[in-house]
CSV table of C-alpha atoms and ligand atoms in Angstrom, one decimal:
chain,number,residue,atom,x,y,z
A,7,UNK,CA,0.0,0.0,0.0
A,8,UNK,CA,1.2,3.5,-0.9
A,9,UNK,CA,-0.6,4.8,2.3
A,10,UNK,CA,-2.3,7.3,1.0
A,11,UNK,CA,-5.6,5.9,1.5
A,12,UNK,CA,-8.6,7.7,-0.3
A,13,UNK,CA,-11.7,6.1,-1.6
A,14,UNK,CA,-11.2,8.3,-4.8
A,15,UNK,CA,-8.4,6.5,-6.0
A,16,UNK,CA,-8.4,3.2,-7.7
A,17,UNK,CA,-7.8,0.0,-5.4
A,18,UNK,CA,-4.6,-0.8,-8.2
A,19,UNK,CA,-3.1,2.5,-7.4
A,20,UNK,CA,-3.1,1.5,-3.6
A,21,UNK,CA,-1.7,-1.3,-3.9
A,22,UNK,CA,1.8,1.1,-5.2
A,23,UNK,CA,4.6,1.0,-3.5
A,24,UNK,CA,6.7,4.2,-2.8
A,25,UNK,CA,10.0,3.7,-3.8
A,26,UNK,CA,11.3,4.2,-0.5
A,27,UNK,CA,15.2,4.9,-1.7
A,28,UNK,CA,13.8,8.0,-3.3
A,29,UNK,CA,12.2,9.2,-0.1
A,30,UNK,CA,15.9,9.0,1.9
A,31,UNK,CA,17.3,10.7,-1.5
A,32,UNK,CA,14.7,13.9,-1.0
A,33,UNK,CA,16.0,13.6,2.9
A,34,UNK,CA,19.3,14.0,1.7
A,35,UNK,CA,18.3,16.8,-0.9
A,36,UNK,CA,16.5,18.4,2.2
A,37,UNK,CA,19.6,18.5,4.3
A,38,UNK,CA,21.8,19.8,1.8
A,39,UNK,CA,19.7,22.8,0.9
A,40,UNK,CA,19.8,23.2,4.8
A,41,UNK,CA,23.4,23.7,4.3
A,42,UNK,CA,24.9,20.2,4.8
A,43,UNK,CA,27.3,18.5,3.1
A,44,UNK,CA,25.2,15.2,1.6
A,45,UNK,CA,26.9,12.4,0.2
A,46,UNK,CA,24.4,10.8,-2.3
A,47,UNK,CA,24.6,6.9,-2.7
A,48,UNK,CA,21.4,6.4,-2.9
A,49,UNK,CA,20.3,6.6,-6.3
A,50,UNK,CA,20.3,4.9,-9.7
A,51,UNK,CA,21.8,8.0,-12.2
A,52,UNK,CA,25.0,7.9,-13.6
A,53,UNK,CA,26.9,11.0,-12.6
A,54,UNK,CA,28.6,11.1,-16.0
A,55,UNK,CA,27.4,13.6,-18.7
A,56,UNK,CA,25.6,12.2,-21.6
A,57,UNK,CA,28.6,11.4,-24.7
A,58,UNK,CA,28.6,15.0,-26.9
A,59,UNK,CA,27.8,13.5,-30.0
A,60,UNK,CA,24.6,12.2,-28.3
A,61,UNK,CA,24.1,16.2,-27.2
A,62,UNK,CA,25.3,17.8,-30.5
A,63,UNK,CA,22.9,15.5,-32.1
A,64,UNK,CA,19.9,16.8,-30.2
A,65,UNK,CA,21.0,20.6,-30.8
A,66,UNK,CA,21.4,19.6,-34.5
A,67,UNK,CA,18.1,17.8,-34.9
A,68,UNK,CA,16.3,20.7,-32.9
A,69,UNK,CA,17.7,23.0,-35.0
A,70,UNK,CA,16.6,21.3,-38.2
A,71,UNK,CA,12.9,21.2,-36.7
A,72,UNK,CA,12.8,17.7,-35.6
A,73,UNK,CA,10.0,18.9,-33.3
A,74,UNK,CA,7.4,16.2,-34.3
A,75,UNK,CA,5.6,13.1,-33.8
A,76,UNK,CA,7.4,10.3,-35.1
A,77,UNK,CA,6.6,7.0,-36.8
A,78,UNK,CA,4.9,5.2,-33.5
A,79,UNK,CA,7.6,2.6,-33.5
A,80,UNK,CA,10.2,5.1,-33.8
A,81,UNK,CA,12.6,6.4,-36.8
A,82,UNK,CA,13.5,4.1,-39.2
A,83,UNK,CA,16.9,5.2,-39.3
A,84,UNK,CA,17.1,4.7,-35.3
A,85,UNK,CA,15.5,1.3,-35.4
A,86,UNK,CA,17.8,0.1,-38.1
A,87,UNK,CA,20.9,1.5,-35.7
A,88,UNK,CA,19.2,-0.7,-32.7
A,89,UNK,CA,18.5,-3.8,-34.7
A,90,UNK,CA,22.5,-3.3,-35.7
A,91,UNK,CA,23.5,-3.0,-32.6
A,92,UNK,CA,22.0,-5.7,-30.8
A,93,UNK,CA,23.0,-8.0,-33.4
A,94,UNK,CA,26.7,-7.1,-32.4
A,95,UNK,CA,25.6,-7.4,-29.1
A,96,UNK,CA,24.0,-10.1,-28.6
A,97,UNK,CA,24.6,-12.3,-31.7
A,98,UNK,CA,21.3,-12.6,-32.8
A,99,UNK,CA,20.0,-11.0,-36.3
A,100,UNK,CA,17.1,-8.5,-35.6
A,101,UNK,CA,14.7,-7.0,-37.8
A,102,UNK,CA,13.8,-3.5,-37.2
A,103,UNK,CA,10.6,-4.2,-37.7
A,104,UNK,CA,10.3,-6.1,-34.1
A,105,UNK,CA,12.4,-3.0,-32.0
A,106,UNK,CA,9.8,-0.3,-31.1
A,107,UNK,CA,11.0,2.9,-29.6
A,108,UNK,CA,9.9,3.8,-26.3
A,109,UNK,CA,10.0,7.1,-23.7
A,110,UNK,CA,12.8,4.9,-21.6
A,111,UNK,CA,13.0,1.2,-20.8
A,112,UNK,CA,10.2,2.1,-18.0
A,113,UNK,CA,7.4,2.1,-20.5
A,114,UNK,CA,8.7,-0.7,-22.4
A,115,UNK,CA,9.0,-3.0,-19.3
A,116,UNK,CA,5.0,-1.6,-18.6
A,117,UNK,CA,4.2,-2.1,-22.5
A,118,UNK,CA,5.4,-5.9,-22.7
A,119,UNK,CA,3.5,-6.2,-19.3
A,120,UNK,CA,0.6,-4.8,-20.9
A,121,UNK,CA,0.3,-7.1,-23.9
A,122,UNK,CA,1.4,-10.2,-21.7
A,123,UNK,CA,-0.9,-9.9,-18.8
A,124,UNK,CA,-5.0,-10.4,-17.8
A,125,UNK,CA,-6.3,-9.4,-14.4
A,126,UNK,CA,-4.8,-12.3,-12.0
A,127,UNK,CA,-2.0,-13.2,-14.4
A,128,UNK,CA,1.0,-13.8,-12.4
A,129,UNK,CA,4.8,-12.7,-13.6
A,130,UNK,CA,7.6,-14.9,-12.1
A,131,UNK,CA,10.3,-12.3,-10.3
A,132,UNK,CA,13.3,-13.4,-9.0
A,133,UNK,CA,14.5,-11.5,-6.1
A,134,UNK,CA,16.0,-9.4,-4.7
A,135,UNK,CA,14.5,-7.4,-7.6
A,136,UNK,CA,13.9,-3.9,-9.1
A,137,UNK,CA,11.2,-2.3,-7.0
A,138,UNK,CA,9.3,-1.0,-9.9
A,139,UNK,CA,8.7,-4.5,-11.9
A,140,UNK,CA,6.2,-5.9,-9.7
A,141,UNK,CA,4.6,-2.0,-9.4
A,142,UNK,CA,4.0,-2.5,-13.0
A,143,UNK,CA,2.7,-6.0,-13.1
A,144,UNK,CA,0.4,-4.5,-10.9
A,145,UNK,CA,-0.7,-1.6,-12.8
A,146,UNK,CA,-1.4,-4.1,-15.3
A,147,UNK,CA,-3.7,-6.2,-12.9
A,148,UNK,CA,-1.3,-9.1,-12.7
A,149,UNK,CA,0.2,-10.6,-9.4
A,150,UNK,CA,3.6,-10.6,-8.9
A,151,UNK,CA,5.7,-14.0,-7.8
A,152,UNK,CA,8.5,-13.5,-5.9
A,153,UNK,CA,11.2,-16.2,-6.2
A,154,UNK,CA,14.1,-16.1,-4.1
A,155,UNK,CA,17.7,-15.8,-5.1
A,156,UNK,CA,20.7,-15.7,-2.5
A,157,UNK,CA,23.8,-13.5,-1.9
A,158,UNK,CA,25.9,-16.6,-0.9
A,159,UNK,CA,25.4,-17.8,-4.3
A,160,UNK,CA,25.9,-14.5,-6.2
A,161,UNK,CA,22.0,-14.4,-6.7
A,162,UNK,CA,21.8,-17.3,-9.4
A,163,UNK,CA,18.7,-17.8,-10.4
A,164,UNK,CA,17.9,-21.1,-9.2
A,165,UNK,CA,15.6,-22.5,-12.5
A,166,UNK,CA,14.1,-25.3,-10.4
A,167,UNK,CA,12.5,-22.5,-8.1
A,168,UNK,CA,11.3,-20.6,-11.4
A,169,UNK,CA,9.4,-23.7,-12.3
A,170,UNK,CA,7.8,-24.9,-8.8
A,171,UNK,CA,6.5,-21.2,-8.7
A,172,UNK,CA,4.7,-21.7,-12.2
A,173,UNK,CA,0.9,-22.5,-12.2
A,174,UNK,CA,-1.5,-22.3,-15.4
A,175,UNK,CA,-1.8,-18.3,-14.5
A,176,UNK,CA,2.1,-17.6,-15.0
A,177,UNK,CA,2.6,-15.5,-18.0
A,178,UNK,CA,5.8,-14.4,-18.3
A,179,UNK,CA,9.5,-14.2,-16.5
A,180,UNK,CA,11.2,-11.1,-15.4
A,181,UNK,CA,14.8,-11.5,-16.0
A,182,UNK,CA,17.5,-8.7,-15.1
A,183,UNK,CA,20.9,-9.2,-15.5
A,184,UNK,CA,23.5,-7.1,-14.9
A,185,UNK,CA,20.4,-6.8,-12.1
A,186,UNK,CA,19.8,-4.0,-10.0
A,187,UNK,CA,19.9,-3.9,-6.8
A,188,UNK,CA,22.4,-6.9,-6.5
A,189,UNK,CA,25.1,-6.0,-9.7
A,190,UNK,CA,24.8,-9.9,-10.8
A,191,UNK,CA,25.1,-11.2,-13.8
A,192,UNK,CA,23.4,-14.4,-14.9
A,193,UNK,CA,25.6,-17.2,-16.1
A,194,UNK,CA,24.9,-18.4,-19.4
A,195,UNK,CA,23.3,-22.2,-18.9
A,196,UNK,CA,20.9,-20.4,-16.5
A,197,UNK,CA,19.6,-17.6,-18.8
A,198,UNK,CA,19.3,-20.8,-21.5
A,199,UNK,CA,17.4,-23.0,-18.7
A,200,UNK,CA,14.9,-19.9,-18.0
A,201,UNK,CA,14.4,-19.8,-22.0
A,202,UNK,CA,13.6,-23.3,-22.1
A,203,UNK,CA,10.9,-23.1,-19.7
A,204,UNK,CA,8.8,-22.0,-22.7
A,205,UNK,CA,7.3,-18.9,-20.8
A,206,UNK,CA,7.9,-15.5,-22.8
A,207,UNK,CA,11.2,-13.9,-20.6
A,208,UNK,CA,10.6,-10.2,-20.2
A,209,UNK,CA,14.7,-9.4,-20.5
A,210,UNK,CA,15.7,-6.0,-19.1
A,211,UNK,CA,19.0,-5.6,-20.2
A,212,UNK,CA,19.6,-1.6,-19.5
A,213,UNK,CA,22.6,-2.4,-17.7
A,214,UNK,CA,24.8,-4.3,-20.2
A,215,UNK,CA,27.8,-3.1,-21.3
A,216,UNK,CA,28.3,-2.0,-17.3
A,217,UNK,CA,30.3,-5.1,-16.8
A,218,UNK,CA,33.6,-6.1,-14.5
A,219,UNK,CA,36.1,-8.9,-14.1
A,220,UNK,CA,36.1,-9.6,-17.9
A,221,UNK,CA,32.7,-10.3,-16.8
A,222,UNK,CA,30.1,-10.9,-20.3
A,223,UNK,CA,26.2,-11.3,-20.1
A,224,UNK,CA,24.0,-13.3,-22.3
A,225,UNK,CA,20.4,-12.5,-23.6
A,226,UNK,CA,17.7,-15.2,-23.9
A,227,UNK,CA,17.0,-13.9,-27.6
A,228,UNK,CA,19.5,-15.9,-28.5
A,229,UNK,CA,17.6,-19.1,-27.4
A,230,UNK,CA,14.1,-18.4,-27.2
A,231,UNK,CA,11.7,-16.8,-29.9
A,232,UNK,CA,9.4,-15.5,-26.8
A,233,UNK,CA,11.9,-13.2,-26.0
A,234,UNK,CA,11.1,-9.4,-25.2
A,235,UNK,CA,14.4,-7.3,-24.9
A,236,UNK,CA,13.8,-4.0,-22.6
A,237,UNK,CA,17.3,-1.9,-22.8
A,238,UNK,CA,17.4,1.7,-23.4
A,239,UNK,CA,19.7,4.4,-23.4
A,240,UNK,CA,19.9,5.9,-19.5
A,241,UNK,CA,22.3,3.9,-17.5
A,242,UNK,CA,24.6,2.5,-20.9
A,243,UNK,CA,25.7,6.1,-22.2
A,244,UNK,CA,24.4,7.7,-19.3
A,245,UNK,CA,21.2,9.5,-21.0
A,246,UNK,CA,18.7,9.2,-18.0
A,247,UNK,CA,16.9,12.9,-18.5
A,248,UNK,CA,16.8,12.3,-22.7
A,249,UNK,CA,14.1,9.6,-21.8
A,250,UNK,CA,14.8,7.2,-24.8
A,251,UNK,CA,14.6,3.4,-24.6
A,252,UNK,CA,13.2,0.6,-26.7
A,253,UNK,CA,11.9,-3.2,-26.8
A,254,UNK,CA,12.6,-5.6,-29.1
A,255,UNK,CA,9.6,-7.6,-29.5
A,256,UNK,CA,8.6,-11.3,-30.6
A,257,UNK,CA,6.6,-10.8,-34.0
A,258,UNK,CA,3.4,-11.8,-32.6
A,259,UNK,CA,3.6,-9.3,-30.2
A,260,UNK,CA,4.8,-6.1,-33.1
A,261,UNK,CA,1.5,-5.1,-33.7
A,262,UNK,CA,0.0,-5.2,-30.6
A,263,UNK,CA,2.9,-3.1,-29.3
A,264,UNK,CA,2.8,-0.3,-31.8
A,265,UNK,CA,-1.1,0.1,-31.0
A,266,UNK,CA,-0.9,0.5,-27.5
A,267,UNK,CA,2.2,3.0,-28.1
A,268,UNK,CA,0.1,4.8,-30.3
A,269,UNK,CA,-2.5,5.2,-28.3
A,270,UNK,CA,-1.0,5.8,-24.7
A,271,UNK,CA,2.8,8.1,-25.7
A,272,UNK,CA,2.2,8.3,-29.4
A,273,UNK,CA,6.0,8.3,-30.2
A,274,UNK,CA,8.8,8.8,-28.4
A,275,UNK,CA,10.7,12.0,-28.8
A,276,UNK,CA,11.6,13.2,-32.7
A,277,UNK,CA,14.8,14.8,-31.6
A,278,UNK,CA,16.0,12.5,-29.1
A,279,UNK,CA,15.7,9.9,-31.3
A,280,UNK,CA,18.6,11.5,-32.8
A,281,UNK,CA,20.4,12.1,-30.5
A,282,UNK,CA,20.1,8.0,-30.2
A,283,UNK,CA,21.7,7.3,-33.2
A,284,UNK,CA,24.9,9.2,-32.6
A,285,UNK,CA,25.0,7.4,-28.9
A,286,UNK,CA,24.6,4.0,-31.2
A,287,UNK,CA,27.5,5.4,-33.7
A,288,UNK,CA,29.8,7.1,-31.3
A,289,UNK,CA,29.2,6.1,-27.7
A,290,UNK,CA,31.4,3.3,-27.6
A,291,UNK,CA,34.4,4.8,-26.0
A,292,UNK,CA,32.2,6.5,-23.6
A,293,UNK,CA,30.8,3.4,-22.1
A,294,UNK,CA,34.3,1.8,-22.0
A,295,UNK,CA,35.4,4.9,-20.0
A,296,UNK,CA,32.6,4.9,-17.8
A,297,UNK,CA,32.5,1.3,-17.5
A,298,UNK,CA,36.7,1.7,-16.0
A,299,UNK,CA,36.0,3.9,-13.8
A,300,UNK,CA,32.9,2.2,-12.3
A,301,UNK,CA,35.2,-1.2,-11.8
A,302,UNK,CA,37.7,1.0,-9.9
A,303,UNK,CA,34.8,2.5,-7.7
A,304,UNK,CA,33.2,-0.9,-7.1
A,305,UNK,CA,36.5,-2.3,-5.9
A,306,UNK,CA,37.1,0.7,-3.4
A,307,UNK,CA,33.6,0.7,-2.5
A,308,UNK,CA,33.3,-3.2,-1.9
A,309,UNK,CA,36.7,-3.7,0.0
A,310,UNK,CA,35.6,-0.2,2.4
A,311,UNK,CA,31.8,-1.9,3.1
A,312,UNK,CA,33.4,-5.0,3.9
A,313,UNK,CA,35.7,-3.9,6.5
A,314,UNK,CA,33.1,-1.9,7.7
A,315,UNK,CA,31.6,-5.2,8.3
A,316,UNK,CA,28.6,-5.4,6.3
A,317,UNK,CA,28.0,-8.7,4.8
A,318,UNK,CA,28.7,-9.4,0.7
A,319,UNK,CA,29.5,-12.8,0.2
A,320,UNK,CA,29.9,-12.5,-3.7
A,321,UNK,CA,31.0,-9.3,-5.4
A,322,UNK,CA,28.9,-7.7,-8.3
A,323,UNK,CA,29.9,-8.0,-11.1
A,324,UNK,CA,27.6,-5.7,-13.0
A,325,UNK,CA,25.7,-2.4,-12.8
A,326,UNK,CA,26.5,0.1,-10.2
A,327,UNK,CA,25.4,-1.2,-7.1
A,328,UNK,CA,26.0,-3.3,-4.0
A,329,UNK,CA,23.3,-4.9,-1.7
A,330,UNK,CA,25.4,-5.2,1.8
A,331,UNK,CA,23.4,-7.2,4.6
A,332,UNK,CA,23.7,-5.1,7.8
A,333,UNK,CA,20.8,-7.5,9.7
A,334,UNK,CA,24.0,-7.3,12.5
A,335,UNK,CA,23.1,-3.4,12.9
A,336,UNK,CA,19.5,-3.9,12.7
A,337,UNK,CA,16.5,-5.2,11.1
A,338,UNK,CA,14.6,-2.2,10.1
A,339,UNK,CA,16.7,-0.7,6.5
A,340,UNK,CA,14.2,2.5,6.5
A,341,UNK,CA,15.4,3.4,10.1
A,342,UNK,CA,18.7,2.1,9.3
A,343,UNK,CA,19.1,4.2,6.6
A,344,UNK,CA,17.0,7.2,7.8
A,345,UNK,CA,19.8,7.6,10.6
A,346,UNK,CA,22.5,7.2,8.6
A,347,UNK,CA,21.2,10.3,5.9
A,348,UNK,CA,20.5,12.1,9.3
A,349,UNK,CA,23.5,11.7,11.5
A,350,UNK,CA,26.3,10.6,8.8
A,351,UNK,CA,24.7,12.7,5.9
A,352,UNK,CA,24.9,9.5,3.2
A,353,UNK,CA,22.3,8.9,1.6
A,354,UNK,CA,21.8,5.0,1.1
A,355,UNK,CA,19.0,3.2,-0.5
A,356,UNK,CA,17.2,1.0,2.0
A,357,UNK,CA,16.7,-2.7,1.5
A,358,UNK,CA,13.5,-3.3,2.0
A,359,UNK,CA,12.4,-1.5,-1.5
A,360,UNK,CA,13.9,-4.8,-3.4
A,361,UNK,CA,11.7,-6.8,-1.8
A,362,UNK,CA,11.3,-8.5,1.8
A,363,UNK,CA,14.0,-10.9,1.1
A,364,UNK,CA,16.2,-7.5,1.3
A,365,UNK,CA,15.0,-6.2,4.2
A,366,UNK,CA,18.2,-5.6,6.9
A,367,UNK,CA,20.0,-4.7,3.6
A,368,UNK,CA,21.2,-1.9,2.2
A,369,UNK,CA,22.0,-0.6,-1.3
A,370,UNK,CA,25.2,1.8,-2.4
A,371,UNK,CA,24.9,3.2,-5.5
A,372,UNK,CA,28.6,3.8,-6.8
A,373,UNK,CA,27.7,6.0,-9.5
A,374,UNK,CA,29.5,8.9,-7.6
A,375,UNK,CA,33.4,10.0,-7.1
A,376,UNK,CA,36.0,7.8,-5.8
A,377,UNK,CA,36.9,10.8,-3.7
A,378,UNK,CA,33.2,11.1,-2.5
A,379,UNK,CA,33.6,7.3,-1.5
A,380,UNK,CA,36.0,7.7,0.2
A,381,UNK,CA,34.3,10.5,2.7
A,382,UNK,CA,31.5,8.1,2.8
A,383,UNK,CA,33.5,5.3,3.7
A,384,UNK,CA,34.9,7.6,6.9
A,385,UNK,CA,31.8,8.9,7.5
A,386,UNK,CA,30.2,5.3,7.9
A,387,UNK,CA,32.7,4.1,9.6
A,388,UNK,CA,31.6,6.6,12.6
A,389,UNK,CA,27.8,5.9,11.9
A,390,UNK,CA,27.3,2.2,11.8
A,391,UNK,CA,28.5,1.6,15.1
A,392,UNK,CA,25.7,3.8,16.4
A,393,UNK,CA,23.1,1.9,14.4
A,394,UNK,CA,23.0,-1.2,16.9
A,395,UNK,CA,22.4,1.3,20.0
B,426,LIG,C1,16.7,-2.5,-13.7
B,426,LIG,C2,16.2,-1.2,-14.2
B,426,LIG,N1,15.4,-1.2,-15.3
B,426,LIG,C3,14.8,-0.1,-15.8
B,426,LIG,C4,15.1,1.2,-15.3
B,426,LIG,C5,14.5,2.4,-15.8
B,426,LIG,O1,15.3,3.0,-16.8
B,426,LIG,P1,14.8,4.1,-17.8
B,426,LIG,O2,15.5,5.4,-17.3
B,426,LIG,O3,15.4,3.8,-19.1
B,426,LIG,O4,13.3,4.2,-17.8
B,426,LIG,C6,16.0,1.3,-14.2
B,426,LIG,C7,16.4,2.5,-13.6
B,426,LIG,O5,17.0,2.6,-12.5
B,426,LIG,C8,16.6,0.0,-13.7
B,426,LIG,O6,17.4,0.0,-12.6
């Protein structure tokens, strides 16, 4: 329940979670317009700047009037660049004419939902998980079905689990991986074992590319024709506020797609669509820089949380995150992490957002400075001792 009871409001938008990291985030925002010095970990938004071309490309396309609606499945040109690029990518051919174009991976993970799901369907989610999938499944009037995955095993999805959870109402699988909020990446003859369950995989692959330890990630397209592939542009080339994302669709699924686009965003936005193709053509260096620099953080952030104590097992290999158990501080992650914004100033996303499985957790979100780690390392370092009292 989102607690904000009121019989005007429809029983679906009750049952909402807030996204509770957020909430400690606009804490932190709070305190630093009061003057304090707020070290944000809290969040999911790459603090590098979008690649130029990406932002040239926009100025360009603005410039030359690309101010309107769009093809509902998106340019030509960009879908032809996206079909490209997943084939190097993933090693599957792709026709353009199955990618559709979307305001950001969030309303393509809602748009596969939407086409996938009747009121009671239930969508397998392994978790720890991203708090917004089973939001979604709900908006759509489905149930979600939370299947447990575990730190001490680097959060492999156990298949067997997948399976026992299944029952004649399961209608599709939410797979993440690099995931959020646990930075692991799915080995291949897992992803190949959830394909073969013959269920249509909802693949949100927004994080690949963000990879460490020679670490590489496999799609389910590869093996299954049921396949729908969420990516997007935000966390990969660090394009968050451009709003651009996409889905790659089964066929049988194409049509359905571009009506429910047409009717509920119309198209996604004519010159950010441009500014797509130049991240497509000319991001690659950009990701390989940011994707350095975020192994170097994870490794100064990983070794500091676990000789702070905080327990993780496995480390991530993927993403920008790191779910730390600190169930030896306390159980409650809201209060947890409510003290620590208020008496350390870090902001840190609680556990419980990423399901209950998560609660006594608590996520870092390494897409800041090393040097800002660093002060939040001190800083915890002083807090977390205080937590138990
Ligand atoms: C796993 C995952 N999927 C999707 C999204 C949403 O991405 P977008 O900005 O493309 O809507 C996020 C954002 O944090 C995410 O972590």
């Amino acid at each position: 329940m989102n607690g904000t009871t009121d019989p005007r409001l429809s029983l679906r938008t009750e049952q909402i979670a807030p996204f509770l990291a957020m909430e400690v985030m606009e804490r932190g925002m709070a305190l630093a317009r009061e003057g304090h010095d707020v070290i944000q970990l809290g969040v999911g938004e790459p603090d590098f700047d979008a690649p130029p071309e990406a932002v040239r490309a926009a100025m360009d396309a603005l410039a030359r009037g690309e101010t309107h609606y769009t093809d509902s499945r998106g340019l030509r040109s960009l879908r032809e660049a996206i079909a490209a690029d997943s084939q190097a990518r993933r090693g599957v051919a792709t026709d353009p004419d199955r990618v559709l174009v979307t305001l950001g991976t969030s309303p393509a993970i809602l748009m596969a939902l939407q086409v996938l799901v009747n009121p009671g369907d239930e969508v397998l989610i392994p978790t720890p998980h991203y708090p917004c999938y089973p939001n979604m499944v709900v908006a759509c009037g489905g149930v979600p079905r939370f299947v447990p995955t575990f730190a001490a095993d680097g959060y492999r999805i156990d298949v067997a689990a997948l399976e026992a959870a299944r029952t004649p109402r399961t209608k599709a699988i939410m797979l993440a991986s690099p995931a959020n909020p646990t930075g692991a990446v799915q080995p291949r003859e897992t992803v190949e074992a959830i394909a073969a369950l013959g269920l249509p995989v909802l693949s949100d692959e927004i994080y690949d590319g963000l990879l460490f330890d020679g670490q590489t990630v496999t799609s389910p397209l590869g093996f299954s024709e049921d396949t729908f592939v969420l990516d997007g542009f935000s966390k990969r080339y660090a394009m968050t506020g451009f709003r651009l994302g996409y889905l790659i669709a089964p066929a049988w699924a194409s049509r359905a797609l571009q009506s429910l686009q047409q009717s509920q965003f119309i198209s996604a936005t004519h010159f950010v669509q441009s500014a797509g193709i130049a991240a497509l053509t000319h991001g690659a260096p950009h990701l390989e820089h940011m994707r350095g620099t975020y192994q170097r953080r994870r490794d100064l952030l990983l070794a500091g949380l676990r000789e702070l104590g905080l327990g993780i097992p496995t480390a991530p290999t993927g993403a920008f995150y790191i779910l730390a158990d600190a169930r030896h501080l306390g159980q409650d992650s809201l209060a947890m992490a409510t003290r620590i914004v208020e008496q350390a100033h870090v902001a840190v996303g609680p556990g419980r957002d990423f399901g209950v499985i998560a609660e006594g957790h608590l996520r870092f979100s390494y897409a800041t400075s090393e040097a800002q780690i660093e002060r939040a390392l001190e800083r915890l370092a002083r807090a977390l001792p205080a937590l138990r009292s």
